[in-house]
Amino acid sequence: MKKKKYYKIMLSFLLIAALVLTQLAGAFAEDSAGVGSASPKATAQQETAAGTQESQSAPTDAAQQEDRSTAASGSSNDSSAASSADSMQQRSGQTESRQQGTSDVSENPSGSKTASSGEKETAQNQTAKAGEASAIDNSTTLEDGIYTPDGVSFTGGTGRVKITVPTITVTNGKAYADILFSSKSYTKLQAGGKTYEPEADTSNGSLFKKVPVALNKDTAIVGTTTAMSKINDIEYSIHIKKSEPVNDPDTPAVDNRTDLADGVWVPDSFSVSGGTNKVIITCPKVTISDGKAVATIVFSSDKYTQLKANGKIYDGVTDSAANTSTFFVPVALNTANPIIGKTVRMSDPHWISYSITVRMSVNSGKYTEPSGGQDPDPSPSDPTVPAETKDLKAGTWKVKSDTDNRMFYLYPKTGTKYSTLTVKGEGSKKTMTATVTLTGEGYDYLYMGTALEAAKAPKNQWIKAKVVNGYYTYTLPVSALDKNLTVSAHSKKLNSWFEHTIIFYSSGAKAVSSGTSTTVPKTKKKKDKYATSGKQTKFKKSKKKDKVSKYKDDSQKSTGVVNNRTALKDGVYTPDSFSWSGGSGRLAYIKCRKITVTGGKAYATIVFGSSSYDRLKANGKVYSKSGGGLSTFVIPVKLNANNTIIGRTTAMSQPHWIRYTIYVKKAVSAKAAKKARAEAKKAAKDAQKSKLSLSKSAPKITGLKYKSTVKNKYAKYFRIFRYNHGVSLLSIDISKNTALYEEYTKNAKRFAKEDGKVEYDEEGKPVARSQHEITEALYKNNVVSYLLVPEKFDVPAGLDKQYIIVRIPAEKSYVASNSALSFLDAMDAVDGIRLTGVTPEKVTASGVAKAIKQKHIAYAGTPESPRYSTIIRKKTRLAVLPGSLIPKEISTKETLLNKDKIAKQKKQAETDQKKLETLESRFTALDIPVILDRSQQEKSRLGKKEWIRAYGEIYGNAKKSQKIFEKEVKAEQK
């Protein structure tokens, strides 16, 4: 009995031991280098054989086993004490498992170990099963681009293999992940019924690129490892966190397409307006993928949790340690982008509006990810800082200098750069100033500090450029030698500050006499007789006919067939004028070299200011680039009319089509051609003059014929001229008798010199400006001119570079002037108002007040602080602002007694100017024209009343407005 009982106990013990060993074997179904959870069909013998094979064939992976196990401890599937205990049990039973596993492994003739036929069959069955997985719904609301996950977790396996996701790529609204296993033994990955191969050159594991994944959900994947005696499929569930935006009407969708090359870049500059100035906003990098730009926006506060931009709401990535909030949002480059940030710093969450401008060019530097995961200094190519600093005594020194060399270059263009350093005093009383010279003339002021500090600083603290030997020279305060110092430069063309870095080296300093210059007189360059003049390039005359570019039919019918018949005789002609519009703002120019007439049909030779355009859609066909160099096409055109063309640029990783409109003017007879050329020159001059002062006679406008003038009898601040096709020109003098006059007069004169000319940077590359930048500049002249154009009329190409286009009769207006509201009410044009900037209780026009009560008109904030979210949501098309926003004239002469008072007035005028220009910039970014109502600044009563005629022209009630004004005149005469 005792023996039977003993045998029963032993038998029970053996059964329990066998059960334990079986369970342990299941946990060891991954390779010894650390694979995740094994398939249920994997056995202890298979795992042990894998461990033996890995130790023989991949000693490097085996040596890293402990490091991988440690790395895996941070993953979501290795956090419990139980898993640690299981791991210890697995290691304790490893020796026995290896001995048992040798029976299923055989030697092949070469001496390497192979899996048995039974194991191969099992692996094939597992693969077939995994391939039956359902398709993955990888749709996402993220914009197309490349992203970094907010977080990654996975389940399955023991956690000894780490799974990471370096990047997410979104293409056509679909999310794809790069999935990295920390073991090199993974040969396949299955997801959504498809099989993916690893990258061949991966050194730190097995990387599978562009695998479809469902963001913020579990995605089932199967990894195949060959590290064991048999091929094994390991099932995982991976969860990739990435905040996806939701639609929101408070900001407009932006066009983030760009001609710049794909990659990760550092912006040339970044500027911000709006907010409370308590938080610093930066943009360390911009990612361009498939020709679309996504900016990394960083707030210097971890209390910003969401950001409204691009018609969506984006969640932020907060970092409490760094006290930052980071957002990844699409941006339109080189123009203002409205954003609205949500801060939770206050007791109640609060939304704050900003406008950001990210400026980039072909010269933008590549972004390099710094160690430690921190964003780099905005200047990636900062000069090298030496280890030691030499103490320079009082005197004048010639010292080596350098900058970040991002559109900010010291003289000379090549070779070693020098500056003149003046040292005064000793010890704590020591001061240093440096006289530096730039190669370009684009910056009128410098400031030692950040762009934000420069914008806030009074103008008398800005360092103005002086011309020495023909170069712009500045004298800067220097706080330290051999240290990268922040300097901000003010672009006189863009009226924006751009941050740069400058350094002055003590090593190699040479004592020089006071007043020593580091420059030599600039030699005048010979005028390029082929440079651009006006709207049309002066090309070398050639009577040779150009052959039509090779073409094929456009299956998409992107452009219509043009009627290129002409009364011109066969031959070669120079256009009387040429103009163009459209594009993304990254193309500096389009030119028309010549017109070739063959068989009574006109063909234009079109030249792009880039060599990247290889195809051109026009006339219902697709034309190929002719020859090398700049992109040139010879295409059929209809003369004296708009022609739509669509160019394909290959500057990006993928070809991208961009739409333009061209206008080729050419008269038939020699006499008419001479007259047309004269008219074109006069049109250009008139457009320039009209920016300086109100025209007494109607300006010549390309493509339009003058009809009549609306003669003002009393109003002094506006003029109206009428042309054919129902087009009118409304010119408003916004600077006369204001603090803007002096600066805007200089602007108008400078623009007159530069108008139509192609500007080149210091590297000889043509500088392009977007339509938004051009429009912003039009507001900064003495006179702002508006082309009032009927809705259906096609404006001749290029006129939007000279005039602000307003479609009439105006509708969906934001009117923030009480006077304007009264004028519109008087002529029954209240229907043209969608929003008002006058508080309801202050509205004096009864018809408008009634419409507000009936909720036909909504309040959208004061003109000083408009509610842009409401303005965008209501699809506003015109903004009418009060003239009180214009800085007041400082008429009193400065004396010793009123010096402080005048200083305060000047400071207030500068503040008011910045506010006004910010408003104009933001409305321009939204494609909303701005009209300033100066009716209340007219001196006479009838001068004020005559402004109703301007509104009659804008809102399509010209006759009625004239009758109302005539009644006012009669009432005055009684």
mmCIF file of C-alpha atoms in Angstrom, residues 461-737:
data_model
loop_
_atom_site.group_PDB
_atom_site.id
_atom_site.type_symbol
_atom_site.label_atom_id
_atom_site.label_comp_id
_atom_site.label_asym_id
_atom_site.label_seq_id
_atom_site.Cartn_x
_atom_site.Cartn_y
_atom_site.Cartn_z
ATOM 1 C CA GLN A 461 16.712 102.374 -30.095
ATOM 2 C CA TRP A 462 16.889 100.879 -33.582
ATOM 3 C CA ILE A 463 20.272 101.198 -35.293
ATOM 4 C CA LYS A 464 19.835 102.897 -38.645
ATOM 5 C CA ALA A 465 21.921 102.002 -41.668
ATOM 6 C CA LYS A 466 24.465 104.509 -42.972
ATOM 7 C CA VAL A 467 25.896 104.293 -46.461
ATOM 8 C CA VAL A 468 29.698 104.044 -46.413
ATOM 9 C CA ASN A 469 31.572 103.392 -49.671
ATOM 10 C CA GLY A 470 28.239 102.392 -51.196
ATOM 11 C CA TYR A 471 27.422 99.745 -48.561
ATOM 12 C CA TYR A 472 24.941 99.656 -45.667
ATOM 13 C CA THR A 473 26.945 100.081 -42.447
ATOM 14 C CA TYR A 474 25.754 99.895 -38.823
ATOM 15 C CA THR A 475 27.359 100.599 -35.436
ATOM 16 C CA LEU A 476 26.225 97.968 -32.916
ATOM 17 C CA PRO A 477 26.714 97.684 -29.142
ATOM 18 C CA VAL A 478 28.721 94.522 -28.357
ATOM 19 C CA SER A 479 28.112 92.784 -25.026
ATOM 20 C CA ALA A 480 30.775 90.097 -25.410
ATOM 21 C CA LEU A 481 33.436 88.763 -27.747
ATOM 22 C CA ASP A 482 33.708 85.172 -28.998
ATOM 23 C CA LYS A 483 30.028 84.608 -28.286
ATOM 24 C CA ASN A 484 27.070 84.211 -30.621
ATOM 25 C CA LEU A 485 24.958 87.336 -30.171
ATOM 26 C CA THR A 486 21.364 87.710 -31.307
ATOM 27 C CA VAL A 487 20.789 90.540 -33.760
ATOM 28 C CA SER A 488 17.511 91.336 -35.502
ATOM 29 C CA ALA A 489 17.292 92.954 -38.927
ATOM 30 C CA HIS A 490 14.350 95.003 -40.181
ATOM 31 C CA SER A 491 13.317 94.413 -43.787
ATOM 32 C CA LYS A 492 12.240 97.718 -45.271
ATOM 33 C CA LYS A 493 10.328 95.931 -48.024
ATOM 34 C CA LEU A 494 8.417 93.510 -45.787
ATOM 35 C CA ASN A 495 8.340 95.762 -42.697
ATOM 36 C CA SER A 496 9.222 92.746 -40.538
ATOM 37 C CA TRP A 497 12.005 91.805 -38.145
ATOM 38 C CA PHE A 498 14.187 88.752 -38.761
ATOM 39 C CA GLU A 499 16.464 87.161 -36.146
ATOM 40 C CA HIS A 500 20.087 86.342 -36.908
ATOM 41 C CA THR A 501 23.336 85.556 -35.114
ATOM 42 C CA ILE A 502 26.577 87.535 -35.183
ATOM 43 C CA ILE A 503 29.965 86.963 -33.528
ATOM 44 C CA PHE A 504 33.138 89.039 -33.081
ATOM 45 C CA TYR A 505 36.405 87.149 -32.549
ATOM 46 C CA SER A 506 39.132 88.415 -30.220
ATOM 47 C CA SER A 507 41.776 86.110 -31.688
ATOM 48 C CA GLY A 508 43.779 87.772 -34.471
ATOM 49 C CA ALA A 509 42.533 91.281 -33.588
ATOM 50 C CA LYS A 510 44.762 94.034 -35.002
ATOM 51 C CA ALA A 511 45.030 97.550 -33.591
ATOM 52 C CA VAL A 512 44.073 100.192 -36.177
ATOM 53 C CA SER A 513 43.566 103.927 -36.198
ATOM 54 C CA SER A 514 40.160 105.391 -35.394
ATOM 55 C CA GLY A 515 37.884 105.741 -38.418
ATOM 56 C CA THR A 516 39.406 102.815 -40.296
ATOM 57 C CA SER A 517 36.960 101.283 -42.780
ATOM 58 C CA THR A 518 36.849 97.601 -43.679
ATOM 59 C CA THR A 519 35.308 98.277 -47.110
ATOM 60 C CA VAL A 520 36.452 99.689 -50.422
ATOM 61 C CA PRO A 521 34.247 101.923 -52.595
ATOM 62 C CA LYS A 522 31.606 99.925 -54.438
ATOM 63 C CA THR A 523 31.997 99.849 -58.204
ATOM 64 C CA LYS A 524 28.869 100.477 -60.193
ATOM 65 C CA LYS A 525 27.669 97.459 -62.112
ATOM 66 C CA LYS A 526 26.964 97.795 -65.786
ATOM 67 C CA LYS A 527 23.265 97.852 -66.433
ATOM 68 C CA ASP A 528 22.022 94.526 -67.685
ATOM 69 C CA LYS A 529 20.350 95.361 -70.974
ATOM 70 C CA TYR A 530 18.383 92.135 -70.690
ATOM 71 C CA ALA A 531 17.079 92.840 -67.175
ATOM 72 C CA THR A 532 13.392 93.229 -66.492
ATOM 73 C CA SER A 533 11.907 96.667 -67.026
ATOM 74 C CA GLY A 534 8.301 97.440 -66.191
ATOM 75 C CA LYS A 535 6.078 94.430 -66.728
ATOM 76 C CA GLN A 536 7.977 93.086 -69.750
ATOM 77 C CA THR A 537 11.538 91.878 -70.198
ATOM 78 C CA LYS A 538 13.761 93.598 -72.737
ATOM 79 C CA PHE A 539 15.103 90.615 -74.630
ATOM 80 C CA LYS A 540 17.772 90.566 -77.251
ATOM 81 C CA LYS A 541 15.901 91.153 -80.497
ATOM 82 C CA SER A 542 15.561 88.006 -82.568
ATOM 83 C CA LYS A 543 13.668 87.719 -85.840
ATOM 84 C CA LYS A 544 13.912 83.955 -85.785
ATOM 85 C CA LYS A 545 10.555 82.235 -85.469
ATOM 86 C CA ASP A 546 10.175 79.945 -82.475
ATOM 87 C CA LYS A 547 8.754 76.475 -83.101
ATOM 88 C CA VAL A 548 5.751 75.385 -81.088
ATOM 89 C CA SER A 549 6.753 73.171 -78.159
ATOM 90 C CA LYS A 550 6.067 69.463 -78.474
ATOM 91 C CA TYR A 551 2.676 68.557 -77.078
ATOM 92 C CA LYS A 552 0.094 65.879 -76.500
ATOM 93 C CA ASP A 553 -3.612 66.027 -75.755
ATOM 94 C CA ASP A 554 -4.615 66.806 -72.193
ATOM 95 C CA SER A 555 -6.933 63.955 -71.196
ATOM 96 C CA GLN A 556 -8.132 65.953 -68.191
ATOM 97 C CA LYS A 557 -9.061 68.998 -70.314
ATOM 98 C CA SER A 558 -7.588 71.275 -67.645
ATOM 99 C CA THR A 559 -7.525 74.269 -70.001
ATOM 100 C CA GLY A 560 -9.800 75.329 -72.822
ATOM 101 C CA VAL A 561 -8.881 75.643 -76.489
ATOM 102 C CA VAL A 562 -7.871 79.240 -77.273
ATOM 103 C CA ASN A 563 -8.658 81.196 -80.417
ATOM 104 C CA ASN A 564 -5.168 82.335 -81.375
ATOM 105 C CA ARG A 565 -6.108 83.803 -84.749
ATOM 106 C CA THR A 566 -4.760 87.304 -85.308
ATOM 107 C CA ALA A 567 -4.790 89.984 -87.983
ATOM 108 C CA LEU A 568 -1.014 90.327 -87.605
ATOM 109 C CA LYS A 569 1.056 89.315 -90.605
ATOM 110 C CA ASP A 570 3.273 86.249 -90.277
ATOM 111 C CA GLY A 571 6.496 87.186 -88.525
ATOM 112 C CA VAL A 572 8.128 87.777 -85.163
ATOM 113 C CA TYR A 573 6.945 90.516 -82.786
ATOM 114 C CA THR A 574 7.788 91.969 -79.405
ATOM 115 C CA PRO A 575 4.769 92.219 -77.065
ATOM 116 C CA ASP A 576 3.544 95.746 -76.391
ATOM 117 C CA SER A 577 3.178 94.616 -72.791
ATOM 118 C CA PHE A 578 2.973 91.406 -70.803
ATOM 119 C CA SER A 579 1.640 90.664 -67.323
ATOM 120 C CA TRP A 580 0.821 87.615 -65.234
ATOM 121 C CA SER A 581 -0.786 86.594 -61.963
ATOM 122 C CA GLY A 582 -1.492 83.498 -59.885
ATOM 123 C CA GLY A 583 0.772 80.814 -58.474
ATOM 124 C CA SER A 584 1.905 80.171 -54.921
ATOM 125 C CA GLY A 585 4.137 83.236 -54.666
ATOM 126 C CA ARG A 586 7.356 81.262 -54.963
ATOM 127 C CA LEU A 587 7.989 82.034 -58.637
ATOM 128 C CA ALA A 588 9.820 85.329 -59.122
ATOM 129 C CA TYR A 589 8.656 86.024 -62.656
ATOM 130 C CA ILE A 590 7.160 84.851 -65.935
ATOM 131 C CA LYS A 591 8.237 86.618 -69.121
ATOM 132 C CA CYS A 592 7.101 86.658 -72.727
ATOM 133 C CA ARG A 593 10.175 86.679 -74.970
ATOM 134 C CA LYS A 594 8.426 87.127 -78.308
ATOM 135 C CA ILE A 595 5.302 86.497 -80.345
ATOM 136 C CA THR A 596 5.588 84.300 -83.419
ATOM 137 C CA VAL A 597 2.788 84.525 -85.978
ATOM 138 C CA THR A 598 2.511 81.629 -88.407
ATOM 139 C CA GLY A 599 -0.429 81.049 -90.718
ATOM 140 C CA GLY A 600 -2.324 83.900 -89.093
ATOM 141 C CA LYS A 601 -2.043 82.351 -85.641
ATOM 142 C CA ALA A 602 -0.177 83.742 -82.629
ATOM 143 C CA TYR A 603 2.263 81.774 -80.482
ATOM 144 C CA ALA A 604 3.969 83.226 -77.406
ATOM 145 C CA THR A 605 7.411 82.225 -76.113
ATOM 146 C CA ILE A 606 6.893 81.998 -72.346
ATOM 147 C CA VAL A 607 9.882 81.885 -69.966
ATOM 148 C CA PHE A 608 9.593 80.943 -66.279
ATOM 149 C CA GLY A 609 12.041 82.281 -63.687
ATOM 150 C CA SER A 610 12.904 78.686 -62.797
ATOM 151 C CA SER A 611 14.334 75.651 -64.555
ATOM 152 C CA SER A 612 12.044 73.252 -62.666
ATOM 153 C CA TYR A 613 8.967 73.526 -64.911
ATOM 154 C CA ASP A 614 8.970 70.592 -67.364
ATOM 155 C CA ARG A 615 5.338 70.607 -68.565
ATOM 156 C CA LEU A 616 2.765 73.302 -69.315
ATOM 157 C CA LYS A 617 -0.956 72.844 -69.830
ATOM 158 C CA ALA A 618 -2.501 75.344 -72.245
ATOM 159 C CA ASN A 619 -4.946 75.352 -75.167
ATOM 160 C CA GLY A 620 -6.341 71.971 -74.035
ATOM 161 C CA LYS A 621 -2.947 70.302 -74.458
ATOM 162 C CA VAL A 622 0.195 69.485 -72.456
ATOM 163 C CA TYR A 623 3.388 71.096 -73.793
ATOM 164 C CA SER A 624 6.954 69.949 -73.068
ATOM 165 C CA LYS A 625 9.794 72.239 -72.062
ATOM 166 C CA SER A 626 11.856 73.541 -74.994
ATOM 167 C CA GLY A 627 15.638 73.313 -74.602
ATOM 168 C CA GLY A 628 17.685 73.588 -71.401
ATOM 169 C CA GLY A 629 18.165 76.377 -68.859
ATOM 170 C CA LEU A 630 15.122 78.318 -67.690
ATOM 171 C CA SER A 631 11.803 76.612 -68.444
ATOM 172 C CA THR A 632 10.663 77.889 -71.844
ATOM 173 C CA PHE A 633 7.490 76.997 -73.742
ATOM 174 C CA VAL A 634 6.093 78.154 -77.084
ATOM 175 C CA ILE A 635 2.305 77.959 -76.907
ATOM 176 C CA PRO A 636 -0.789 79.310 -78.726
ATOM 177 C CA VAL A 637 -2.228 82.441 -77.075
ATOM 178 C CA LYS A 638 -5.144 84.735 -77.607
ATOM 179 C CA LEU A 639 -3.684 88.222 -77.800
ATOM 180 C CA ASN A 640 -5.068 91.065 -75.674
ATOM 181 C CA ALA A 641 -6.917 88.652 -73.404
ATOM 182 C CA ASN A 642 -6.355 86.463 -70.366
ATOM 183 C CA ASN A 643 -4.931 83.001 -71.043
ATOM 184 C CA THR A 644 -4.920 80.252 -68.399
ATOM 185 C CA ILE A 645 -1.760 78.153 -68.156
ATOM 186 C CA ILE A 646 -0.883 75.417 -65.642
ATOM 187 C CA GLY A 647 2.783 74.656 -65.106
ATOM 188 C CA ARG A 648 4.227 71.473 -63.614
ATOM 189 C CA THR A 649 7.208 71.981 -61.315
ATOM 190 C CA THR A 650 9.576 69.156 -60.394
ATOM 191 C CA ALA A 651 11.260 71.101 -57.578
ATOM 192 C CA MET A 652 9.446 68.937 -55.024
ATOM 193 C CA SER A 653 9.726 65.215 -54.354
ATOM 194 C CA GLN A 654 6.677 64.751 -56.558
ATOM 195 C CA PRO A 655 5.638 66.882 -59.567
ATOM 196 C CA HIS A 656 3.133 69.587 -58.720
ATOM 197 C CA TRP A 657 0.799 71.578 -61.028
ATOM 198 C CA ILE A 658 0.388 75.347 -60.454
ATOM 199 C CA ARG A 659 -2.143 77.613 -62.178
ATOM 200 C CA TYR A 660 -1.301 81.039 -63.665
ATOM 201 C CA THR A 661 -2.955 83.628 -65.892
ATOM 202 C CA ILE A 662 -1.030 85.535 -68.564
ATOM 203 C CA TYR A 663 -1.989 88.583 -70.636
ATOM 204 C CA VAL A 664 -0.082 89.269 -73.882
ATOM 205 C CA LYS A 665 -0.862 92.648 -75.413
ATOM 206 C CA LYS A 666 -0.084 93.352 -79.056
ATOM 207 C CA ALA A 667 -1.696 95.830 -81.466
ATOM 208 C CA VAL A 668 -2.066 95.005 -85.166
ATOM 209 C CA SER A 669 -0.786 98.043 -87.057
ATOM 210 C CA ALA A 670 2.607 99.608 -86.502
ATOM 211 C CA LYS A 671 0.940 102.880 -85.548
ATOM 212 C CA ALA A 672 -1.400 101.142 -83.129
ATOM 213 C CA ALA A 673 1.503 99.122 -81.731
ATOM 214 C CA LYS A 674 3.485 102.289 -81.083
ATOM 215 C CA LYS A 675 0.462 103.786 -79.368
ATOM 216 C CA ALA A 676 -0.080 100.595 -77.347
ATOM 217 C CA ARG A 677 3.536 100.597 -76.145
ATOM 218 C CA ALA A 678 3.210 104.230 -75.141
ATOM 219 C CA GLU A 679 -0.028 103.447 -73.313
ATOM 220 C CA ALA A 680 1.639 100.517 -71.543
ATOM 221 C CA LYS A 681 4.455 102.771 -70.351
ATOM 222 C CA LYS A 682 1.939 105.393 -69.258
ATOM 223 C CA ALA A 683 -0.134 102.755 -67.449
ATOM 224 C CA ALA A 684 2.942 101.703 -65.500
ATOM 225 C CA LYS A 685 3.843 105.329 -64.677
ATOM 226 C CA ASP A 686 0.259 106.186 -63.752
ATOM 227 C CA ALA A 687 0.082 103.206 -61.417
ATOM 228 C CA GLN A 688 3.273 104.431 -59.757
ATOM 229 C CA LYS A 689 2.100 108.048 -59.505
ATOM 230 C CA SER A 690 -1.295 107.018 -58.163
ATOM 231 C CA LYS A 691 0.425 105.620 -55.062
ATOM 232 C CA LEU A 692 1.945 109.013 -54.283
ATOM 233 C CA SER A 693 -1.050 111.359 -54.614
ATOM 234 C CA LEU A 694 -4.643 111.424 -55.864
ATOM 235 C CA SER A 695 -4.745 111.583 -59.662
ATOM 236 C CA LYS A 696 -6.546 114.480 -61.306
ATOM 237 C CA SER A 697 -6.933 112.547 -64.533
ATOM 238 C CA ALA A 698 -7.838 108.906 -65.049
ATOM 239 C CA PRO A 699 -4.822 106.571 -64.963
ATOM 240 C CA LYS A 700 -4.217 104.299 -67.949
ATOM 241 C CA ILE A 701 -4.994 100.688 -66.967
ATOM 242 C CA THR A 702 -3.935 97.708 -69.095
ATOM 243 C CA GLY A 703 -6.907 95.973 -70.700
ATOM 244 C CA LEU A 704 -9.413 98.710 -69.757
ATOM 245 C CA LYS A 705 -10.735 101.834 -71.492
ATOM 246 C CA TYR A 706 -11.483 105.038 -69.590
ATOM 247 C CA LYS A 707 -15.106 106.186 -69.721
ATOM 248 C CA SER A 708 -15.784 108.992 -67.231
ATOM 249 C CA THR A 709 -14.814 110.696 -63.969
ATOM 250 C CA VAL A 710 -16.963 111.141 -60.873
ATOM 251 C CA LYS A 711 -16.030 114.743 -60.122
ATOM 252 C CA ASN A 712 -15.740 115.562 -56.434
ATOM 253 C CA LYS A 713 -16.997 118.975 -55.428
ATOM 254 C CA TYR A 714 -16.180 118.914 -51.712
ATOM 255 C CA ALA A 715 -14.470 115.653 -50.606
ATOM 256 C CA LYS A 716 -10.665 115.841 -50.647
ATOM 257 C CA TYR A 717 -9.667 112.286 -49.731
ATOM 258 C CA PHE A 718 -11.053 110.145 -52.581
ATOM 259 C CA ARG A 719 -11.375 110.026 -56.386
ATOM 260 C CA ILE A 720 -13.475 107.796 -58.677
ATOM 261 C CA PHE A 721 -12.781 107.008 -62.367
ATOM 262 C CA ARG A 722 -14.979 104.752 -64.468
ATOM 263 C CA TYR A 723 -13.813 102.341 -67.188
ATOM 264 C CA ASN A 724 -15.476 99.901 -69.563
ATOM 265 C CA HIS A 725 -16.915 96.538 -68.456
ATOM 266 C CA GLY A 726 -18.445 98.298 -65.411
ATOM 267 C CA VAL A 727 -15.052 98.644 -63.696
ATOM 268 C CA SER A 728 -14.315 101.671 -61.500
ATOM 269 C CA LEU A 729 -11.115 102.880 -59.841
ATOM 270 C CA LEU A 730 -11.572 104.179 -56.282
ATOM 271 C CA SER A 731 -8.494 105.918 -54.870
ATOM 272 C CA ILE A 732 -8.327 106.945 -51.194
ATOM 273 C CA ASP A 733 -5.598 109.156 -49.754
ATOM 274 C CA ILE A 734 -4.938 107.628 -46.347
ATOM 275 C CA SER A 735 -1.800 109.544 -45.371
ATOM 276 C CA LYS A 736 -2.547 113.205 -46.043
ATOM 277 C CA ASN A 737 -2.775 115.146 -42.759
#
